[in-house]
Protein backbone atom coordinates (compact mmCIF):
# COMPACT_ATOMS: atom_id res chain seq x y z
CA UNK A 1 0.00 0.00 0.00
CA UNK A 2 1.20 3.50 -0.78
CA UNK A 3 -0.26 6.95 -1.07
CA UNK A 4 -0.30 7.31 -4.86
CA UNK A 5 3.35 6.29 -5.30
CA UNK A 6 5.50 3.53 -3.86
CA UNK A 7 8.49 3.92 -1.59
CA UNK A 8 9.35 4.15 2.07
CA UNK A 9 8.28 7.75 2.37
CA UNK A 10 6.54 10.30 0.22
CA UNK A 11 5.68 13.98 0.47
CA UNK A 12 2.97 14.95 -1.98
CA UNK A 13 0.36 17.69 -2.32
CA UNK A 14 -3.06 16.44 -3.34
CA UNK A 15 -5.35 18.92 -5.09
CA UNK A 16 -8.28 18.59 -7.42
CA UNK A 17 -6.79 17.85 -10.88
CA UNK A 18 -9.31 20.26 -12.39
CA UNK A 19 -7.52 23.06 -10.52
CA UNK A 20 -4.08 22.46 -12.06
CA UNK A 21 -4.13 25.82 -13.80
CA UNK A 22 -5.06 27.73 -10.66
CA UNK A 23 -2.38 29.73 -8.89
CA UNK A 24 -2.83 28.71 -5.26
CA UNK A 25 -1.33 31.95 -3.93
CA UNK A 26 -3.69 34.08 -6.02
CA UNK A 27 -6.61 31.91 -4.96
CA UNK A 28 -5.70 32.31 -1.31
CA UNK A 29 -5.47 36.09 -1.67
CA UNK A 30 -8.76 36.29 -3.54
CA UNK A 31 -10.50 34.24 -0.85
CA UNK A 32 -8.74 35.63 2.18
CA UNK A 33 -10.44 34.55 5.37
CA UNK A 34 -12.11 31.55 3.72
CA UNK A 35 -11.06 28.03 4.78
CA UNK A 36 -8.68 26.14 2.50
CA UNK A 37 -10.01 23.09 0.67
CA UNK A 38 -9.54 19.87 2.65
CA UNK A 39 -6.49 17.73 1.83
CA UNK A 40 -7.04 14.72 -0.43
CA UNK A 41 -5.49 11.28 0.06
CA UNK A 42 -5.45 8.60 -2.62
CA UNK A 43 -4.30 5.22 -1.29
CA UNK A 44 -2.76 2.88 -3.86
CA UNK A 45 -3.33 -0.81 -3.05
CA UNK A 46 -1.16 -3.70 -4.20
CA UNK A 47 -1.70 -7.46 -3.96
CA UNK A 48 1.00 -10.10 -3.62
CA UNK A 49 -1.30 -13.06 -4.10
CA UNK A 50 -3.10 -13.66 -7.40
CA UNK A 51 -6.85 -13.30 -7.08
CA UNK A 52 -6.64 -11.36 -3.81
CA UNK A 53 -9.13 -8.56 -3.09
CA UNK A 54 -9.85 -5.70 -0.71
CA UNK A 55 -11.97 -6.75 2.26
CA UNK A 56 -11.87 -3.72 4.59
CA UNK A 57 -10.23 -0.30 4.95
CA UNK A 58 -9.93 1.71 8.18
CA UNK A 59 -8.54 5.18 8.89
CA UNK A 60 -7.46 6.06 12.45
CA UNK A 61 -6.78 9.65 13.53
CA UNK A 62 -4.05 10.68 15.97
CA UNK A 63 -3.26 14.08 17.44
CA UNK A 64 0.47 13.90 18.15
CA UNK A 65 3.58 11.79 17.63
CA UNK A 66 6.82 11.01 19.46
CA UNK A 67 9.84 9.15 18.10
CA UNK A 68 10.90 6.77 20.88
CA UNK A 69 13.54 4.66 19.11
CA UNK A 70 15.56 4.42 15.90
CA UNK A 71 17.01 1.27 14.34
CA UNK A 72 19.45 1.05 11.45
CA UNK A 73 17.84 -1.23 8.89
CA UNK A 74 20.76 -1.11 6.47
CA UNK A 75 23.47 1.30 5.36
CA UNK A 76 21.02 3.85 3.98
CA UNK A 77 17.72 3.28 5.80
CA UNK A 78 16.72 3.90 9.41
CA UNK A 79 13.47 2.61 10.91
CA UNK A 80 11.77 4.57 13.69
CA UNK A 81 9.37 3.48 16.39
CA UNK A 82 6.80 6.26 16.74
CA UNK A 83 4.24 6.47 19.51
CA UNK A 84 1.10 8.33 18.48
CA UNK A 85 -1.22 10.23 20.77
CA UNK A 86 -4.91 9.39 20.60
CA UNK A 87 -6.28 6.85 18.18
CA UNK A 88 -9.85 7.45 16.99
CA UNK A 89 -11.26 5.47 14.03
CA UNK A 90 -12.93 8.03 11.77
CA UNK A 91 -13.64 6.06 8.59
CA UNK A 92 -14.17 2.41 7.80
CA UNK A 93 -15.77 0.48 4.98
CA UNK A 94 -15.92 -3.20 4.04
CA UNK A 95 -16.98 -5.44 1.22
CA UNK A 96 -20.73 -6.05 1.08
CA UNK A 97 -21.49 -8.96 3.39
CA UNK A 98 -23.92 -10.50 0.92
CA UNK A 99 -21.14 -10.95 -1.63
CA UNK A 100 -18.15 -11.46 0.69
CA UNK A 101 -17.89 -15.11 -0.34
CA UNK A 102 -17.15 -14.08 -3.94
CA UNK A 103 -14.09 -12.02 -2.97
CA UNK A 104 -11.79 -14.87 -3.93
CA UNK A 105 -14.05 -16.57 -6.45
CA UNK A 106 -15.81 -15.65 -9.64
CA UNK A 107 -16.32 -11.92 -9.87
CA UNK A 108 -13.58 -11.13 -7.35
CA UNK A 109 -11.97 -8.67 -9.78
CA UNK A 110 -14.48 -5.96 -8.86
CA UNK A 111 -13.16 -6.07 -5.28
CA UNK A 112 -9.50 -5.96 -6.29
CA UNK A 113 -9.34 -2.18 -6.16
CA UNK A 114 -6.09 -0.52 -7.18
CA UNK A 115 -6.71 2.65 -5.21
CA UNK A 116 -9.10 4.25 -2.74
CA UNK A 117 -9.76 7.96 -2.21
CA UNK A 118 -10.38 9.03 1.36
CA UNK A 119 -14.08 9.63 2.17
CA UNK A 120 -15.36 8.01 -1.06
CA UNK A 121 -16.86 4.54 -0.57
CA UNK A 122 -16.25 2.37 -3.67
CA UNK A 123 -18.98 0.43 -5.38
CA UNK A 124 -19.76 -3.01 -3.86
CA UNK A 125 -18.57 -1.81 -0.43
CA UNK A 126 -20.50 -0.60 2.61
CA UNK A 127 -19.47 2.17 5.00
CA UNK A 128 -19.19 1.17 8.66
CA UNK A 129 -17.91 4.43 10.19
CA UNK A 130 -19.44 6.90 10.48
CA UNK A 131 -22.90 5.38 10.49
CA UNK A 132 -24.29 8.24 8.43
CA UNK A 133 -22.73 10.78 6.12
CA UNK A 134 -19.13 11.18 5.00
CA UNK A 135 -16.21 11.14 7.45
CA UNK A 136 -14.66 14.36 8.71
CA UNK A 137 -12.14 16.01 6.35
CA UNK A 138 -8.46 15.33 6.86
CA UNK A 139 -7.14 17.80 9.41
CA UNK A 140 -3.94 19.76 8.81
CA UNK A 141 -1.45 18.96 11.56
CA UNK A 142 -3.06 15.63 12.43
CA UNK A 143 -1.70 12.13 11.97
CA UNK A 144 -3.52 9.20 10.38
CA UNK A 145 -2.94 5.48 9.96
CA UNK A 146 -4.50 3.88 6.89
CA UNK A 147 -5.15 0.18 7.45
CA UNK A 148 -5.89 -2.03 4.42
CA UNK A 149 -7.16 -5.59 4.96
CA UNK A 150 -7.32 -8.08 2.12
CA UNK A 151 -9.42 -11.21 1.66
CA UNK A 152 -6.28 -13.34 1.99
CA UNK A 153 -5.74 -11.98 5.51
CA UNK A 154 -2.84 -9.75 4.52
CA UNK A 155 -2.90 -6.32 6.25
CA UNK A 156 -0.81 -3.27 5.42
CA UNK A 157 -0.50 0.06 7.20
CA UNK A 158 0.66 3.53 6.32
CA UNK A 159 1.23 6.40 8.75
CA UNK A 160 0.52 9.87 7.42
CA UNK A 161 1.09 13.41 8.66
CA UNK A 162 -0.92 16.21 7.02
CA UNK A 163 1.22 19.32 6.60
CA UNK A 164 0.09 22.93 6.71
CA UNK A 165 -0.15 23.24 2.92
CA UNK A 166 -2.28 20.10 2.64
CA UNK A 167 0.53 17.83 1.43
CA UNK A 168 0.99 14.40 2.97
CA UNK A 169 4.12 12.98 4.58
CA UNK A 170 3.70 9.20 4.57
CA UNK A 171 5.64 6.13 5.69
CA UNK A 172 5.01 2.41 5.52
CA UNK A 173 4.19 1.21 9.02
CA UNK A 174 3.81 -1.88 11.18
CA UNK A 175 1.89 -1.86 14.49
CA UNK A 176 3.75 -2.30 17.74
CA UNK A 177 2.53 -2.18 21.35
CA UNK A 178 -0.33 0.20 22.10
CA UNK A 179 -0.44 3.15 19.71
CA UNK A 180 3.17 2.67 18.55
CA UNK A 181 4.16 1.86 14.97
CA UNK A 182 7.45 1.00 13.27
CA UNK A 183 7.88 3.46 10.39
CA UNK A 184 10.11 2.88 7.38
CA UNK A 185 12.23 4.65 6.54
CA UNK A 186 14.32 7.73 7.36
CA UNK A 187 11.61 9.61 9.19
CA UNK A 188 12.22 13.35 8.91
CA UNK A 189 13.24 15.23 12.05
CA UNK A 190 10.15 17.44 11.91
CA UNK A 191 7.69 14.54 11.65
CA UNK A 192 6.82 14.65 15.38
CA UNK A 193 6.79 18.46 15.49
CA UNK A 194 3.44 20.32 15.61
CA UNK A 195 2.36 21.97 12.38
CA UNK A 196 2.15 25.76 12.55
CA UNK A 197 -0.90 26.90 10.62
CA UNK A 198 -1.22 30.43 9.24
CA UNK A 199 -3.63 32.71 11.10
CA UNK A 200 -6.21 33.70 8.51
CA UNK A 201 -8.81 34.95 10.98
CA UNK A 202 -7.14 38.19 12.08
CA UNK A 203 -9.14 41.26 11.10
CA UNK A 204 -7.04 44.07 9.68
CA UNK A 205 -9.32 46.57 11.42
CA UNK A 206 -8.23 45.30 14.81
CA UNK A 207 -4.54 46.06 14.30
CA UNK A 208 -2.83 47.91 17.12
CA UNK A 209 -2.67 51.72 16.80
CA UNK A 210 0.61 53.40 15.90
CA UNK A 211 2.74 54.66 18.82
CA UNK A 212 1.70 58.29 18.33
CA UNK A 213 -1.99 57.40 18.36
CA UNK A 214 -3.97 57.43 21.58
CA UNK A 215 -5.63 54.02 22.21
CA UNK A 216 -8.74 55.92 23.34
CA UNK A 217 -10.02 58.37 20.72
CA UNK A 218 -13.05 59.37 22.77
CA UNK A 219 -11.19 62.00 24.77
CA UNK A 220 -11.89 60.21 28.05
CA UNK A 221 -8.99 60.09 30.53
CA UNK A 222 -7.11 56.85 30.69
CA UNK A 223 -7.91 54.49 33.53
CA UNK A 224 -4.86 54.62 35.82
CA UNK A 225 -5.67 51.16 37.19
CA UNK A 226 -5.55 49.57 33.74
CA UNK A 227 -2.48 47.43 33.13
CA UNK A 228 -0.29 48.45 30.18
CA UNK A 229 -0.08 46.09 27.21
CA UNK A 230 2.73 43.57 27.35
CA UNK A 231 3.83 44.15 23.77
CA UNK A 232 3.23 46.39 20.80
CA UNK A 233 2.53 43.65 18.28
CA UNK A 234 -0.32 41.13 17.94
CA UNK A 235 0.21 37.82 19.67
CA UNK A 236 0.57 34.73 17.52
CA UNK A 237 -0.72 31.37 18.62
CA UNK A 238 1.35 28.68 16.86
CA UNK A 239 -1.52 26.26 17.23
CA UNK A 240 -4.15 28.56 15.78
CA UNK A 241 -5.96 27.13 12.75
CSV table of C-alpha atoms in Angstrom, one decimal:
chain,number,residue,atom,x,y,z
A,1,UNK,CA,0.0,0.0,0.0
A,2,UNK,CA,1.2,3.5,-0.8
A,3,UNK,CA,-0.3,7.0,-1.1
A,4,UNK,CA,-0.3,7.3,-4.9
A,5,UNK,CA,3.4,6.3,-5.3
A,6,UNK,CA,5.5,3.5,-3.9
A,7,UNK,CA,8.5,3.9,-1.6
A,8,UNK,CA,9.4,4.1,2.1
A,9,UNK,CA,8.3,7.7,2.4
A,10,UNK,CA,6.5,10.3,0.2
A,11,UNK,CA,5.7,14.0,0.5
A,12,UNK,CA,3.0,14.9,-2.0
A,13,UNK,CA,0.4,17.7,-2.3
A,14,UNK,CA,-3.1,16.4,-3.3
A,15,UNK,CA,-5.4,18.9,-5.1
A,16,UNK,CA,-8.3,18.6,-7.4
A,17,UNK,CA,-6.8,17.9,-10.9
A,18,UNK,CA,-9.3,20.3,-12.4
A,19,UNK,CA,-7.5,23.1,-10.5
A,20,UNK,CA,-4.1,22.5,-12.1
A,21,UNK,CA,-4.1,25.8,-13.8
A,22,UNK,CA,-5.1,27.7,-10.7
A,23,UNK,CA,-2.4,29.7,-8.9
A,24,UNK,CA,-2.8,28.7,-5.3
A,25,UNK,CA,-1.3,32.0,-3.9
A,26,UNK,CA,-3.7,34.1,-6.0
A,27,UNK,CA,-6.6,31.9,-5.0
A,28,UNK,CA,-5.7,32.3,-1.3
A,29,UNK,CA,-5.5,36.1,-1.7
A,30,UNK,CA,-8.8,36.3,-3.5
A,31,UNK,CA,-10.5,34.2,-0.8
A,32,UNK,CA,-8.7,35.6,2.2
A,33,UNK,CA,-10.4,34.6,5.4
A,34,UNK,CA,-12.1,31.5,3.7
A,35,UNK,CA,-11.1,28.0,4.8
A,36,UNK,CA,-8.7,26.1,2.5
A,37,UNK,CA,-10.0,23.1,0.7
A,38,UNK,CA,-9.5,19.9,2.6
A,39,UNK,CA,-6.5,17.7,1.8
A,40,UNK,CA,-7.0,14.7,-0.4
A,41,UNK,CA,-5.5,11.3,0.1
A,42,UNK,CA,-5.5,8.6,-2.6
A,43,UNK,CA,-4.3,5.2,-1.3
A,44,UNK,CA,-2.8,2.9,-3.9
A,45,UNK,CA,-3.3,-0.8,-3.0
A,46,UNK,CA,-1.2,-3.7,-4.2
A,47,UNK,CA,-1.7,-7.5,-4.0
A,48,UNK,CA,1.0,-10.1,-3.6
A,49,UNK,CA,-1.3,-13.1,-4.1
A,50,UNK,CA,-3.1,-13.7,-7.4
A,51,UNK,CA,-6.9,-13.3,-7.1
A,52,UNK,CA,-6.6,-11.4,-3.8
A,53,UNK,CA,-9.1,-8.6,-3.1
A,54,UNK,CA,-9.9,-5.7,-0.7
A,55,UNK,CA,-12.0,-6.8,2.3
A,56,UNK,CA,-11.9,-3.7,4.6
A,57,UNK,CA,-10.2,-0.3,5.0
A,58,UNK,CA,-9.9,1.7,8.2
A,59,UNK,CA,-8.5,5.2,8.9
A,60,UNK,CA,-7.5,6.1,12.5
A,61,UNK,CA,-6.8,9.6,13.5
A,62,UNK,CA,-4.1,10.7,16.0
A,63,UNK,CA,-3.3,14.1,17.4
A,64,UNK,CA,0.5,13.9,18.2
A,65,UNK,CA,3.6,11.8,17.6
A,66,UNK,CA,6.8,11.0,19.5
A,67,UNK,CA,9.8,9.2,18.1
A,68,UNK,CA,10.9,6.8,20.9
A,69,UNK,CA,13.5,4.7,19.1
A,70,UNK,CA,15.6,4.4,15.9
A,71,UNK,CA,17.0,1.3,14.3
A,72,UNK,CA,19.5,1.0,11.5
A,73,UNK,CA,17.8,-1.2,8.9
A,74,UNK,CA,20.8,-1.1,6.5
A,75,UNK,CA,23.5,1.3,5.4
A,76,UNK,CA,21.0,3.8,4.0
A,77,UNK,CA,17.7,3.3,5.8
A,78,UNK,CA,16.7,3.9,9.4
A,79,UNK,CA,13.5,2.6,10.9
A,80,UNK,CA,11.8,4.6,13.7
A,81,UNK,CA,9.4,3.5,16.4
A,82,UNK,CA,6.8,6.3,16.7
A,83,UNK,CA,4.2,6.5,19.5
A,84,UNK,CA,1.1,8.3,18.5
A,85,UNK,CA,-1.2,10.2,20.8
A,86,UNK,CA,-4.9,9.4,20.6
A,87,UNK,CA,-6.3,6.8,18.2
A,88,UNK,CA,-9.8,7.4,17.0
A,89,UNK,CA,-11.3,5.5,14.0
A,90,UNK,CA,-12.9,8.0,11.8
A,91,UNK,CA,-13.6,6.1,8.6
A,92,UNK,CA,-14.2,2.4,7.8
A,93,UNK,CA,-15.8,0.5,5.0
A,94,UNK,CA,-15.9,-3.2,4.0
A,95,UNK,CA,-17.0,-5.4,1.2
A,96,UNK,CA,-20.7,-6.0,1.1
A,97,UNK,CA,-21.5,-9.0,3.4
A,98,UNK,CA,-23.9,-10.5,0.9
A,99,UNK,CA,-21.1,-11.0,-1.6
A,100,UNK,CA,-18.2,-11.5,0.7
A,101,UNK,CA,-17.9,-15.1,-0.3
A,102,UNK,CA,-17.2,-14.1,-3.9
A,103,UNK,CA,-14.1,-12.0,-3.0
A,104,UNK,CA,-11.8,-14.9,-3.9
A,105,UNK,CA,-14.1,-16.6,-6.4
A,106,UNK,CA,-15.8,-15.7,-9.6
A,107,UNK,CA,-16.3,-11.9,-9.9
A,108,UNK,CA,-13.6,-11.1,-7.4
A,109,UNK,CA,-12.0,-8.7,-9.8
A,110,UNK,CA,-14.5,-6.0,-8.9
A,111,UNK,CA,-13.2,-6.1,-5.3
A,112,UNK,CA,-9.5,-6.0,-6.3
A,113,UNK,CA,-9.3,-2.2,-6.2
A,114,UNK,CA,-6.1,-0.5,-7.2
A,115,UNK,CA,-6.7,2.7,-5.2
A,116,UNK,CA,-9.1,4.3,-2.7
A,117,UNK,CA,-9.8,8.0,-2.2
A,118,UNK,CA,-10.4,9.0,1.4
A,119,UNK,CA,-14.1,9.6,2.2
A,120,UNK,CA,-15.4,8.0,-1.1
A,121,UNK,CA,-16.9,4.5,-0.6
A,122,UNK,CA,-16.3,2.4,-3.7
A,123,UNK,CA,-19.0,0.4,-5.4
A,124,UNK,CA,-19.8,-3.0,-3.9
A,125,UNK,CA,-18.6,-1.8,-0.4
A,126,UNK,CA,-20.5,-0.6,2.6
A,127,UNK,CA,-19.5,2.2,5.0
A,128,UNK,CA,-19.2,1.2,8.7
A,129,UNK,CA,-17.9,4.4,10.2
A,130,UNK,CA,-19.4,6.9,10.5
A,131,UNK,CA,-22.9,5.4,10.5
A,132,UNK,CA,-24.3,8.2,8.4
A,133,UNK,CA,-22.7,10.8,6.1
A,134,UNK,CA,-19.1,11.2,5.0
A,135,UNK,CA,-16.2,11.1,7.5
A,136,UNK,CA,-14.7,14.4,8.7
A,137,UNK,CA,-12.1,16.0,6.3
A,138,UNK,CA,-8.5,15.3,6.9
A,139,UNK,CA,-7.1,17.8,9.4
A,140,UNK,CA,-3.9,19.8,8.8
A,141,UNK,CA,-1.4,19.0,11.6
A,142,UNK,CA,-3.1,15.6,12.4
A,143,UNK,CA,-1.7,12.1,12.0
A,144,UNK,CA,-3.5,9.2,10.4
A,145,UNK,CA,-2.9,5.5,10.0
A,146,UNK,CA,-4.5,3.9,6.9
A,147,UNK,CA,-5.1,0.2,7.4
A,148,UNK,CA,-5.9,-2.0,4.4
A,149,UNK,CA,-7.2,-5.6,5.0
A,150,UNK,CA,-7.3,-8.1,2.1
A,151,UNK,CA,-9.4,-11.2,1.7
A,152,UNK,CA,-6.3,-13.3,2.0
A,153,UNK,CA,-5.7,-12.0,5.5
A,154,UNK,CA,-2.8,-9.7,4.5
A,155,UNK,CA,-2.9,-6.3,6.3
A,156,UNK,CA,-0.8,-3.3,5.4
A,157,UNK,CA,-0.5,0.1,7.2
A,158,UNK,CA,0.7,3.5,6.3
A,159,UNK,CA,1.2,6.4,8.8
A,160,UNK,CA,0.5,9.9,7.4
A,161,UNK,CA,1.1,13.4,8.7
A,162,UNK,CA,-0.9,16.2,7.0
A,163,UNK,CA,1.2,19.3,6.6
A,164,UNK,CA,0.1,22.9,6.7
A,165,UNK,CA,-0.2,23.2,2.9
A,166,UNK,CA,-2.3,20.1,2.6
A,167,UNK,CA,0.5,17.8,1.4
A,168,UNK,CA,1.0,14.4,3.0
A,169,UNK,CA,4.1,13.0,4.6
A,170,UNK,CA,3.7,9.2,4.6
A,171,UNK,CA,5.6,6.1,5.7
A,172,UNK,CA,5.0,2.4,5.5
A,173,UNK,CA,4.2,1.2,9.0
A,174,UNK,CA,3.8,-1.9,11.2
A,175,UNK,CA,1.9,-1.9,14.5
A,176,UNK,CA,3.8,-2.3,17.7
A,177,UNK,CA,2.5,-2.2,21.4
A,178,UNK,CA,-0.3,0.2,22.1
A,179,UNK,CA,-0.4,3.1,19.7
A,180,UNK,CA,3.2,2.7,18.5
A,181,UNK,CA,4.2,1.9,15.0
A,182,UNK,CA,7.4,1.0,13.3
A,183,UNK,CA,7.9,3.5,10.4
A,184,UNK,CA,10.1,2.9,7.4
A,185,UNK,CA,12.2,4.6,6.5
A,186,UNK,CA,14.3,7.7,7.4
A,187,UNK,CA,11.6,9.6,9.2
A,188,UNK,CA,12.2,13.4,8.9
A,189,UNK,CA,13.2,15.2,12.1
A,190,UNK,CA,10.2,17.4,11.9
A,191,UNK,CA,7.7,14.5,11.6
A,192,UNK,CA,6.8,14.6,15.4
A,193,UNK,CA,6.8,18.5,15.5
A,194,UNK,CA,3.4,20.3,15.6
A,195,UNK,CA,2.4,22.0,12.4
A,196,UNK,CA,2.1,25.8,12.6
A,197,UNK,CA,-0.9,26.9,10.6
A,198,UNK,CA,-1.2,30.4,9.2
A,199,UNK,CA,-3.6,32.7,11.1
A,200,UNK,CA,-6.2,33.7,8.5
A,201,UNK,CA,-8.8,35.0,11.0
A,202,UNK,CA,-7.1,38.2,12.1
A,203,UNK,CA,-9.1,41.3,11.1
A,204,UNK,CA,-7.0,44.1,9.7
A,205,UNK,CA,-9.3,46.6,11.4
A,206,UNK,CA,-8.2,45.3,14.8
A,207,UNK,CA,-4.5,46.1,14.3
A,208,UNK,CA,-2.8,47.9,17.1
A,209,UNK,CA,-2.7,51.7,16.8
A,210,UNK,CA,0.6,53.4,15.9
A,211,UNK,CA,2.7,54.7,18.8
A,212,UNK,CA,1.7,58.3,18.3
A,213,UNK,CA,-2.0,57.4,18.4
A,214,UNK,CA,-4.0,57.4,21.6
A,215,UNK,CA,-5.6,54.0,22.2
A,216,UNK,CA,-8.7,55.9,23.3
A,217,UNK,CA,-10.0,58.4,20.7
A,218,UNK,CA,-13.0,59.4,22.8
A,219,UNK,CA,-11.2,62.0,24.8
A,220,UNK,CA,-11.9,60.2,28.1
A,221,UNK,CA,-9.0,60.1,30.5
A,222,UNK,CA,-7.1,56.9,30.7
A,223,UNK,CA,-7.9,54.5,33.5
A,224,UNK,CA,-4.9,54.6,35.8
A,225,UNK,CA,-5.7,51.2,37.2
A,226,UNK,CA,-5.6,49.6,33.7
A,227,UNK,CA,-2.5,47.4,33.1
A,228,UNK,CA,-0.3,48.5,30.2
A,229,UNK,CA,-0.1,46.1,27.2
A,230,UNK,CA,2.7,43.6,27.4
A,231,UNK,CA,3.8,44.2,23.8
A,232,UNK,CA,3.2,46.4,20.8
A,233,UNK,CA,2.5,43.7,18.3
A,234,UNK,CA,-0.3,41.1,17.9
A,235,UNK,CA,0.2,37.8,19.7
A,236,UNK,CA,0.6,34.7,17.5
A,237,UNK,CA,-0.7,31.4,18.6
A,238,UNK,CA,1.4,28.7,16.9
A,239,UNK,CA,-1.5,26.3,17.2
A,240,UNK,CA,-4.1,28.6,15.8
A,241,UNK,CA,-6.0,27.1,12.7
